[in-house]
Amino acid sequence: MRDTLFARKPEFEVVPMEAGDCTEVSQVHGQRFARGWNDGEFHSLLTQSSAYGFVARQTNARLFKPPLAGFVLAREAAGEAEILTIAVNERFARAGLGWRLMQAAMREAYSRGGTTIFLEVDDGNMAAIGLYRKMGFETAGARPSYYTGPDGKKTSALVMKYDLG
């Protein structure tokens, strides 16, 4: 009984991203990407009227401010939305947070008048590609040698698209 009491499954809430989240967002981004964005870059994007984001935090962590579990940052203009970046803290990978964050961003894009949402993903990131395909995204194109990995190797990006309306 005692083991089950202390080994609770994490529970999360997804809420709008605020300027005060940018430092933690940049830390998670740096954990998951070869060239992480700094908090100033996130703050600059988030303050644009076309941009919006969401963060996921664990609700049963028993901490005043639980660590950031994941985030998504997007923007919408003229009926088209774009996922700028999304990441889940490696501690919480495979907990369904990518799906929940993408759903929040897609709902917001639709509420802002978006009819289509695009994203770019490294063609070697099979977990992300699998998630996006499960959500209904289709490949719309490719950008050869778009990303540079930590080893300096170039990889291509897939451009994926989903019709919201």
PDB file of C-alpha atoms in Angstrom:
ATOM      1  CA  MET A   1       0.000   0.000   0.000  1.00  0.00           C
ATOM      2  CA  ARG A   2       2.734   2.450   0.923  1.00  0.00           C
ATOM      3  CA  ASP A   3       4.488   2.002  -2.466  1.00  0.00           C
ATOM      4  CA  THR A   4       1.305   2.857  -4.388  1.00  0.00           C
ATOM      5  CA  LEU A   5       0.692   5.881  -2.180  1.00  0.00           C
ATOM      6  CA  PHE A   6       4.036   7.447  -3.090  1.00  0.00           C
ATOM      7  CA  ALA A   7       4.169   6.332  -6.733  1.00  0.00           C
ATOM      8  CA  ARG A   8       1.270   8.352  -8.084  1.00  0.00           C
ATOM      9  CA  LYS A   9       0.992   8.808 -11.803  1.00  0.00           C
ATOM     10  CA  PRO A  10       1.713  12.430 -12.779  1.00  0.00           C
ATOM     11  CA  GLU A  11      -1.291  14.577 -13.621  1.00  0.00           C
ATOM     12  CA  PHE A  12      -0.958  17.675 -15.781  1.00  0.00           C
ATOM     13  CA  GLU A  13      -2.803  20.835 -16.719  1.00  0.00           C
ATOM     14  CA  VAL A  14      -2.276  22.777 -19.936  1.00  0.00           C
ATOM     15  CA  VAL A  15      -2.564  26.545 -19.525  1.00  0.00           C
ATOM     16  CA  PRO A  16      -1.701  29.605 -21.645  1.00  0.00           C
ATOM     17  CA  MET A  17       1.993  30.475 -21.705  1.00  0.00           C
ATOM     18  CA  GLU A  18       2.938  33.699 -19.920  1.00  0.00           C
ATOM     19  CA  ALA A  19       6.050  35.857 -20.137  1.00  0.00           C
ATOM     20  CA  GLY A  20       7.139  34.513 -16.745  1.00  0.00           C
ATOM     21  CA  ASP A  21       7.379  31.009 -18.235  1.00  0.00           C
ATOM     22  CA  CYS A  22      10.050  31.935 -20.803  1.00  0.00           C
ATOM     23  CA  THR A  23      13.080  30.964 -18.691  1.00  0.00           C
ATOM     24  CA  GLU A  24      11.754  27.464 -18.003  1.00  0.00           C
ATOM     25  CA  VAL A  25      10.546  27.130 -21.595  1.00  0.00           C
ATOM     26  CA  SER A  26      14.035  27.930 -22.876  1.00  0.00           C
ATOM     27  CA  GLN A  27      15.531  25.334 -20.507  1.00  0.00           C
ATOM     28  CA  VAL A  28      13.239  22.579 -21.805  1.00  0.00           C
ATOM     29  CA  HIS A  29      13.862  23.711 -25.382  1.00  0.00           C
ATOM     30  CA  GLY A  30      17.616  23.507 -24.819  1.00  0.00           C
ATOM     31  CA  GLN A  31      17.207  20.017 -23.384  1.00  0.00           C
ATOM     32  CA  ARG A  32      15.429  18.796 -26.523  1.00  0.00           C
ATOM     33  CA  PHE A  33      17.035  20.750 -29.398  1.00  0.00           C
ATOM     34  CA  ALA A  34      20.631  21.030 -30.593  1.00  0.00           C
ATOM     35  CA  ARG A  35      20.314  24.820 -30.728  1.00  0.00           C
ATOM     36  CA  GLY A  36      17.980  25.855 -27.951  1.00  0.00           C
ATOM     37  CA  TRP A  37      16.345  29.261 -28.001  1.00  0.00           C
ATOM     38  CA  ASN A  38      17.045  31.602 -25.113  1.00  0.00           C
ATOM     39  CA  ASP A  39      14.384  33.143 -22.884  1.00  0.00           C
ATOM     40  CA  GLY A  40      14.669  36.481 -24.705  1.00  0.00           C
ATOM     41  CA  GLU A  41      13.823  34.826 -28.011  1.00  0.00           C
ATOM     42  CA  PHE A  42      10.764  33.183 -26.467  1.00  0.00           C
ATOM     43  CA  HIS A  43       9.714  36.422 -24.798  1.00  0.00           C
ATOM     44  CA  SER A  44      10.094  38.355 -28.068  1.00  0.00           C
ATOM     45  CA  LEU A  45       7.906  35.854 -29.927  1.00  0.00           C
ATOM     46  CA  LEU A  46       5.305  35.587 -27.176  1.00  0.00           C
ATOM     47  CA  THR A  47       4.762  39.343 -27.059  1.00  0.00           C
ATOM     48  CA  GLN A  48       3.787  39.456 -30.745  1.00  0.00           C
ATOM     49  CA  SER A  49       0.008  39.752 -31.126  1.00  0.00           C
ATOM     50  CA  SER A  50      -0.106  36.847 -33.592  1.00  0.00           C
ATOM     51  CA  ALA A  51       1.755  34.467 -31.274  1.00  0.00           C
ATOM     52  CA  TYR A  52       0.401  32.261 -28.516  1.00  0.00           C
ATOM     53  CA  GLY A  53       1.602  29.340 -26.481  1.00  0.00           C
ATOM     54  CA  PHE A  54       0.676  26.806 -23.856  1.00  0.00           C
ATOM     55  CA  VAL A  55       2.600  25.139 -21.053  1.00  0.00           C
ATOM     56  CA  ALA A  56       1.963  21.882 -19.233  1.00  0.00           C
ATOM     57  CA  ARG A  57       2.645  21.603 -15.512  1.00  0.00           C
ATOM     58  CA  GLN A  58       2.263  18.675 -13.197  1.00  0.00           C
ATOM     59  CA  THR A  59      -0.674  19.317 -10.854  1.00  0.00           C
ATOM     60  CA  ASN A  60       0.060  16.654  -8.240  1.00  0.00           C
ATOM     61  CA  ALA A  61       3.752  17.443  -7.672  1.00  0.00           C
ATOM     62  CA  ARG A  62       3.265  19.030  -4.219  1.00  0.00           C
ATOM     63  CA  LEU A  63       5.503  21.938  -5.106  1.00  0.00           C
ATOM     64  CA  PHE A  64       4.634  25.637  -5.046  1.00  0.00           C
ATOM     65  CA  LYS A  65       5.491  25.930  -8.748  1.00  0.00           C
ATOM     66  CA  PRO A  66       5.961  22.497 -10.312  1.00  0.00           C
ATOM     67  CA  PRO A  67       8.590  22.214 -13.038  1.00  0.00           C
ATOM     68  CA  LEU A  68       7.554  22.784 -16.613  1.00  0.00           C
ATOM     69  CA  ALA A  69       6.586  19.484 -18.249  1.00  0.00           C
ATOM     70  CA  GLY A  70       6.255  20.805 -21.800  1.00  0.00           C
ATOM     71  CA  PHE A  71       5.205  23.674 -24.020  1.00  0.00           C
ATOM     72  CA  VAL A  72       4.088  24.681 -27.500  1.00  0.00           C
ATOM     73  CA  LEU A  73       4.534  28.043 -29.210  1.00  0.00           C
ATOM     74  CA  ALA A  74       2.597  28.977 -32.336  1.00  0.00           C
ATOM     75  CA  ARG A  75       1.352  31.918 -34.354  1.00  0.00           C
ATOM     76  CA  GLU A  76      -1.588  32.627 -36.639  1.00  0.00           C
ATOM     77  CA  ALA A  77      -1.923  35.159 -39.444  1.00  0.00           C
ATOM     78  CA  ALA A  78      -4.306  35.472 -42.388  1.00  0.00           C
ATOM     79  CA  GLY A  79      -5.952  32.123 -41.759  1.00  0.00           C
ATOM     80  CA  GLU A  80      -2.750  30.115 -41.513  1.00  0.00           C
ATOM     81  CA  ALA A  81      -1.188  28.963 -38.277  1.00  0.00           C
ATOM     82  CA  GLU A  82       2.278  27.604 -37.655  1.00  0.00           C
ATOM     83  CA  ILE A  83       3.683  25.571 -34.795  1.00  0.00           C
ATOM     84  CA  LEU A  84       6.949  27.398 -34.128  1.00  0.00           C
ATOM     85  CA  THR A  85       8.252  24.874 -31.619  1.00  0.00           C
ATOM     86  CA  ILE A  86       7.059  22.231 -29.191  1.00  0.00           C
ATOM     87  CA  ALA A  87       8.933  20.216 -26.584  1.00  0.00           C
ATOM     88  CA  VAL A  88       8.230  17.935 -23.651  1.00  0.00           C
ATOM     89  CA  ASN A  89      10.643  17.635 -20.740  1.00  0.00           C
ATOM     90  CA  GLU A  90      12.416  14.284 -21.132  1.00  0.00           C
ATOM     91  CA  ARG A  91      11.215  13.299 -17.614  1.00  0.00           C
ATOM     92  CA  PHE A  92       7.640  13.321 -18.934  1.00  0.00           C
ATOM     93  CA  ALA A  93       8.127  11.893 -22.434  1.00  0.00           C
ATOM     94  CA  ARG A  94       5.467   9.392 -23.547  1.00  0.00           C
ATOM     95  CA  ALA A  95       2.868  10.783 -21.113  1.00  0.00           C
ATOM     96  CA  GLY A  96       0.594  12.159 -23.862  1.00  0.00           C
ATOM     97  CA  LEU A  97       1.655  15.765 -23.349  1.00  0.00           C
ATOM     98  CA  GLY A  98       2.670  16.337 -26.969  1.00  0.00           C
ATOM     99  CA  TRP A  99      -0.855  15.414 -28.043  1.00  0.00           C
ATOM    100  CA  ARG A 100      -2.462  17.656 -25.418  1.00  0.00           C
ATOM    101  CA  LEU A 101      -0.232  20.629 -26.226  1.00  0.00           C
ATOM    102  CA  MET A 102      -0.850  20.244 -29.969  1.00  0.00           C
ATOM    103  CA  GLN A 103      -4.618  20.046 -29.376  1.00  0.00           C
ATOM    104  CA  ALA A 104      -4.500  23.274 -27.348  1.00  0.00           C
ATOM    105  CA  ALA A 105      -2.534  25.064 -30.092  1.00  0.00           C
ATOM    106  CA  MET A 106      -4.847  23.765 -32.829  1.00  0.00           C
ATOM    107  CA  ARG A 107      -7.977  24.858 -30.923  1.00  0.00           C
ATOM    108  CA  GLU A 108      -6.497  28.316 -30.396  1.00  0.00           C
ATOM    109  CA  ALA A 109      -5.537  28.608 -34.077  1.00  0.00           C
ATOM    110  CA  TYR A 110      -9.097  27.704 -35.057  1.00  0.00           C
ATOM    111  CA  SER A 111     -10.573  30.206 -32.571  1.00  0.00           C
ATOM    112  CA  ARG A 112      -8.389  32.928 -34.124  1.00  0.00           C
ATOM    113  CA  GLY A 113      -9.769  32.161 -37.589  1.00  0.00           C
ATOM    114  CA  GLY A 114      -7.105  29.732 -38.744  1.00  0.00           C
ATOM    115  CA  THR A 115      -8.121  27.226 -41.405  1.00  0.00           C
ATOM    116  CA  THR A 116      -4.768  25.475 -41.829  1.00  0.00           C
ATOM    117  CA  ILE A 117      -1.873  24.769 -39.492  1.00  0.00           C
ATOM    118  CA  PHE A 118       1.677  23.971 -40.557  1.00  0.00           C
ATOM    119  CA  LEU A 119       4.767  22.688 -38.800  1.00  0.00           C
ATOM    120  CA  GLU A 120       8.299  21.614 -39.637  1.00  0.00           C
ATOM    121  CA  VAL A 121       9.876  18.506 -38.139  1.00  0.00           C
ATOM    122  CA  ASP A 122      13.280  16.887 -38.497  1.00  0.00           C
ATOM    123  CA  ASP A 123      12.818  13.961 -40.875  1.00  0.00           C
ATOM    124  CA  GLY A 124      14.675  11.739 -38.391  1.00  0.00           C
ATOM    125  CA  ASN A 125      12.355  12.504 -35.468  1.00  0.00           C
ATOM    126  CA  MET A 126      10.150   9.462 -35.903  1.00  0.00           C
ATOM    127  CA  ALA A 127       8.326   9.894 -32.573  1.00  0.00           C
ATOM    128  CA  ALA A 128       7.165  13.406 -33.510  1.00  0.00           C
ATOM    129  CA  ILE A 129       6.314  12.411 -37.082  1.00  0.00           C
ATOM    130  CA  GLY A 130       4.254   9.510 -35.732  1.00  0.00           C
ATOM    131  CA  LEU A 131       2.369  11.836 -33.385  1.00  0.00           C
ATOM    132  CA  TYR A 132       1.633  14.353 -36.119  1.00  0.00           C
ATOM    133  CA  ARG A 133       0.432  11.641 -38.503  1.00  0.00           C
ATOM    134  CA  LYS A 134      -1.857  10.192 -35.800  1.00  0.00           C
ATOM    135  CA  MET A 135      -3.309  13.672 -35.396  1.00  0.00           C
ATOM    136  CA  GLY A 136      -4.045  13.858 -39.125  1.00  0.00           C
ATOM    137  CA  PHE A 137      -1.140  15.954 -40.390  1.00  0.00           C
ATOM    138  CA  GLU A 138       0.040  15.192 -43.907  1.00  0.00           C
ATOM    139  CA  THR A 139       3.400  15.864 -45.511  1.00  0.00           C
ATOM    140  CA  ALA A 140       3.193  19.002 -47.653  1.00  0.00           C
ATOM    141  CA  GLY A 141       6.853  19.308 -48.631  1.00  0.00           C
ATOM    142  CA  ALA A 142      10.446  19.122 -47.471  1.00  0.00           C
ATOM    143  CA  ARG A 143      13.331  21.475 -46.752  1.00  0.00           C
ATOM    144  CA  PRO A 144      16.632  19.741 -47.570  1.00  0.00           C
ATOM    145  CA  SER A 145      19.543  20.285 -45.158  1.00  0.00           C
ATOM    146  CA  TYR A 146      17.369  22.501 -42.958  1.00  0.00           C
ATOM    147  CA  TYR A 147      18.587  21.486 -39.485  1.00  0.00           C
ATOM    148  CA  THR A 148      22.114  21.156 -38.138  1.00  0.00           C
ATOM    149  CA  GLY A 149      22.596  18.509 -35.453  1.00  0.00           C
ATOM    150  CA  PRO A 150      25.011  18.732 -32.502  1.00  0.00           C
ATOM    151  CA  ASP A 151      27.542  16.797 -34.594  1.00  0.00           C
ATOM    152  CA  GLY A 152      27.292  19.353 -37.417  1.00  0.00           C
ATOM    153  CA  LYS A 153      25.416  16.928 -39.667  1.00  0.00           C
ATOM    154  CA  LYS A 154      22.629  18.432 -41.780  1.00  0.00           C
ATOM    155  CA  THR A 155      19.163  16.866 -41.770  1.00  0.00           C
ATOM    156  CA  SER A 156      16.048  17.705 -43.729  1.00  0.00           C
ATOM    157  CA  ALA A 157      12.762  19.035 -42.417  1.00  0.00           C
ATOM    158  CA  LEU A 158       9.372  17.726 -43.389  1.00  0.00           C
ATOM    159  CA  VAL A 159       6.715  20.406 -43.779  1.00  0.00           C
ATOM    160  CA  MET A 160       3.429  19.023 -42.474  1.00  0.00           C
ATOM    161  CA  LYS A 161      -0.069  20.450 -42.799  1.00  0.00           C
ATOM    162  CA  TYR A 162      -3.461  19.966 -41.150  1.00  0.00           C
ATOM    163  CA  ASP A 163      -6.759  21.503 -42.296  1.00  0.00           C
ATOM    164  CA  LEU A 164      -8.550  22.926 -39.266  1.00  0.00           C
ATOM    165  CA  GLY A 165     -11.828  23.826 -40.888  1.00  0.00           C
TER     166      GLY A 165
END
